[in-house]
Amino acid sequence: MANFAAVNKAIKNSFPTLDIQAVRCKGYVYFDGDDGFDKFKSIYSHPTSTRTETMIRLCLNEISRVIEDETTT
């Protein structure tokens, strides 16, 4: 089961100037916070069967993808 305290700590460590939190739901994870809500796609992965390391990677990849797109347009 993904530990969301660890997931959100990794997000904060990787993007310290952004207000983004990953929120666990049934069958997916969405992003909340001043910089996260309605900006990032939800991750469709069952949080209770996804390892913490995998969820961290998925979340950081999605955040990085959006930030990279914003800086190149």
PDB file of C-alpha atoms in Angstrom:
ATOM      1  CA  MET A   1       0.000   0.000   0.000  1.00  0.00           C
ATOM      2  CA  ALA A   2       1.353   3.386  -0.953  1.00  0.00           C
ATOM      3  CA  ASN A   3       2.248   5.519   2.047  1.00  0.00           C
ATOM      4  CA  PHE A   4       0.970   8.950   1.092  1.00  0.00           C
ATOM      5  CA  ALA A   5       2.937  10.749   3.788  1.00  0.00           C
ATOM      6  CA  ALA A   6       6.063   9.479   2.005  1.00  0.00           C
ATOM      7  CA  VAL A   7       4.627  10.272  -1.436  1.00  0.00           C
ATOM      8  CA  ASN A   8       3.816  13.854  -0.462  1.00  0.00           C
ATOM      9  CA  LYS A   9       7.185  14.275   1.252  1.00  0.00           C
ATOM     10  CA  ALA A  10       8.897  13.216  -1.992  1.00  0.00           C
ATOM     11  CA  ILE A  11       6.751  15.677  -3.960  1.00  0.00           C
ATOM     12  CA  LYS A  12       7.649  18.493  -1.540  1.00  0.00           C
ATOM     13  CA  ASN A  13      11.352  17.582  -1.668  1.00  0.00           C
ATOM     14  CA  SER A  14      11.342  17.531  -5.478  1.00  0.00           C
ATOM     15  CA  PHE A  15       9.191  20.640  -5.952  1.00  0.00           C
ATOM     16  CA  PRO A  16       9.686  22.744  -2.795  1.00  0.00           C
ATOM     17  CA  THR A  17       8.240  25.953  -4.248  1.00  0.00           C
ATOM     18  CA  LEU A  18       4.966  24.360  -5.359  1.00  0.00           C
ATOM     19  CA  ASP A  19       1.889  23.622  -3.260  1.00  0.00           C
ATOM     20  CA  ILE A  20       0.964  20.144  -4.531  1.00  0.00           C
ATOM     21  CA  GLN A  21      -0.365  17.129  -2.642  1.00  0.00           C
ATOM     22  CA  ALA A  22      -1.297  13.690  -3.924  1.00  0.00           C
ATOM     23  CA  VAL A  23      -4.665  12.495  -2.634  1.00  0.00           C
ATOM     24  CA  ARG A  24      -5.639   8.824  -2.512  1.00  0.00           C
ATOM     25  CA  CYS A  25      -9.037   7.767  -3.861  1.00  0.00           C
ATOM     26  CA  LYS A  26     -10.567   4.468  -4.946  1.00  0.00           C
ATOM     27  CA  GLY A  27      -8.663   3.336  -8.024  1.00  0.00           C
ATOM     28  CA  TYR A  28      -6.831   6.596  -8.653  1.00  0.00           C
ATOM     29  CA  VAL A  29      -4.824   9.442  -7.177  1.00  0.00           C
ATOM     30  CA  TYR A  30      -5.508  13.104  -7.865  1.00  0.00           C
ATOM     31  CA  PHE A  31      -3.506  16.225  -7.099  1.00  0.00           C
ATOM     32  CA  ASP A  32      -4.616  19.033  -4.812  1.00  0.00           C
ATOM     33  CA  GLY A  33      -3.117  22.254  -3.500  1.00  0.00           C
ATOM     34  CA  ASP A  34      -2.800  25.759  -4.927  1.00  0.00           C
ATOM     35  CA  ASP A  35      -0.467  24.562  -7.671  1.00  0.00           C
ATOM     36  CA  GLY A  36      -1.890  21.082  -8.120  1.00  0.00           C
ATOM     37  CA  PHE A  37      -5.648  21.186  -8.395  1.00  0.00           C
ATOM     38  CA  ASP A  38      -6.971  20.918 -11.962  1.00  0.00           C
ATOM     39  CA  LYS A  39      -3.464  21.082 -13.477  1.00  0.00           C
ATOM     40  CA  PHE A  40      -2.356  17.470 -13.442  1.00  0.00           C
ATOM     41  CA  LYS A  41      -4.009  14.322 -14.746  1.00  0.00           C
ATOM     42  CA  SER A  42      -5.178  11.802 -12.203  1.00  0.00           C
ATOM     43  CA  ILE A  43      -3.102   8.666 -11.926  1.00  0.00           C
ATOM     44  CA  TYR A  44      -5.186   5.549 -12.416  1.00  0.00           C
ATOM     45  CA  SER A  45      -3.496   3.088 -10.115  1.00  0.00           C
ATOM     46  CA  HIS A  46      -5.078   1.357  -7.142  1.00  0.00           C
ATOM     47  CA  PRO A  47      -3.284   3.021  -4.207  1.00  0.00           C
ATOM     48  CA  THR A  48      -3.835   0.107  -1.845  1.00  0.00           C
ATOM     49  CA  SER A  49      -1.975  -2.306  -4.123  1.00  0.00           C
ATOM     50  CA  THR A  50       0.674   0.080  -5.459  1.00  0.00           C
ATOM     51  CA  ARG A  51       4.034   0.211  -3.709  1.00  0.00           C
ATOM     52  CA  THR A  52       5.120   3.546  -2.237  1.00  0.00           C
ATOM     53  CA  GLU A  53       8.177   3.752  -4.503  1.00  0.00           C
ATOM     54  CA  THR A  54       6.035   3.184  -7.586  1.00  0.00           C
ATOM     55  CA  MET A  55       3.488   5.817  -6.538  1.00  0.00           C
ATOM     56  CA  ILE A  56       6.267   8.330  -5.894  1.00  0.00           C
ATOM     57  CA  ARG A  57       7.664   7.676  -9.370  1.00  0.00           C
ATOM     58  CA  LEU A  58       4.238   8.003 -11.013  1.00  0.00           C
ATOM     59  CA  CYS A  59       3.449  11.252  -9.197  1.00  0.00           C
ATOM     60  CA  LEU A  60       6.840  12.850  -9.840  1.00  0.00           C
ATOM     61  CA  ASN A  61       6.674  11.857 -13.514  1.00  0.00           C
ATOM     62  CA  GLU A  62       3.252  13.470 -13.950  1.00  0.00           C
ATOM     63  CA  ILE A  63       4.284  16.686 -12.184  1.00  0.00           C
ATOM     64  CA  SER A  64       7.531  16.853 -14.171  1.00  0.00           C
ATOM     65  CA  ARG A  65       5.655  16.275 -17.437  1.00  0.00           C
ATOM     66  CA  VAL A  66       3.311  19.200 -16.835  1.00  0.00           C
ATOM     67  CA  ILE A  67       6.031  21.544 -15.633  1.00  0.00           C
ATOM     68  CA  GLU A  68       8.196  20.665 -18.645  1.00  0.00           C
ATOM     69  CA  ASP A  69       5.264  21.322 -21.000  1.00  0.00           C
ATOM     70  CA  GLU A  70       4.654  24.707 -19.341  1.00  0.00           C
ATOM     71  CA  THR A  71       8.282  25.775 -19.716  1.00  0.00           C
ATOM     72  CA  THR A  72       8.527  24.745 -23.376  1.00  0.00           C
ATOM     73  CA  THR A  73       5.363  26.485 -24.585  1.00  0.00           C
TER      74      THR A  73
END
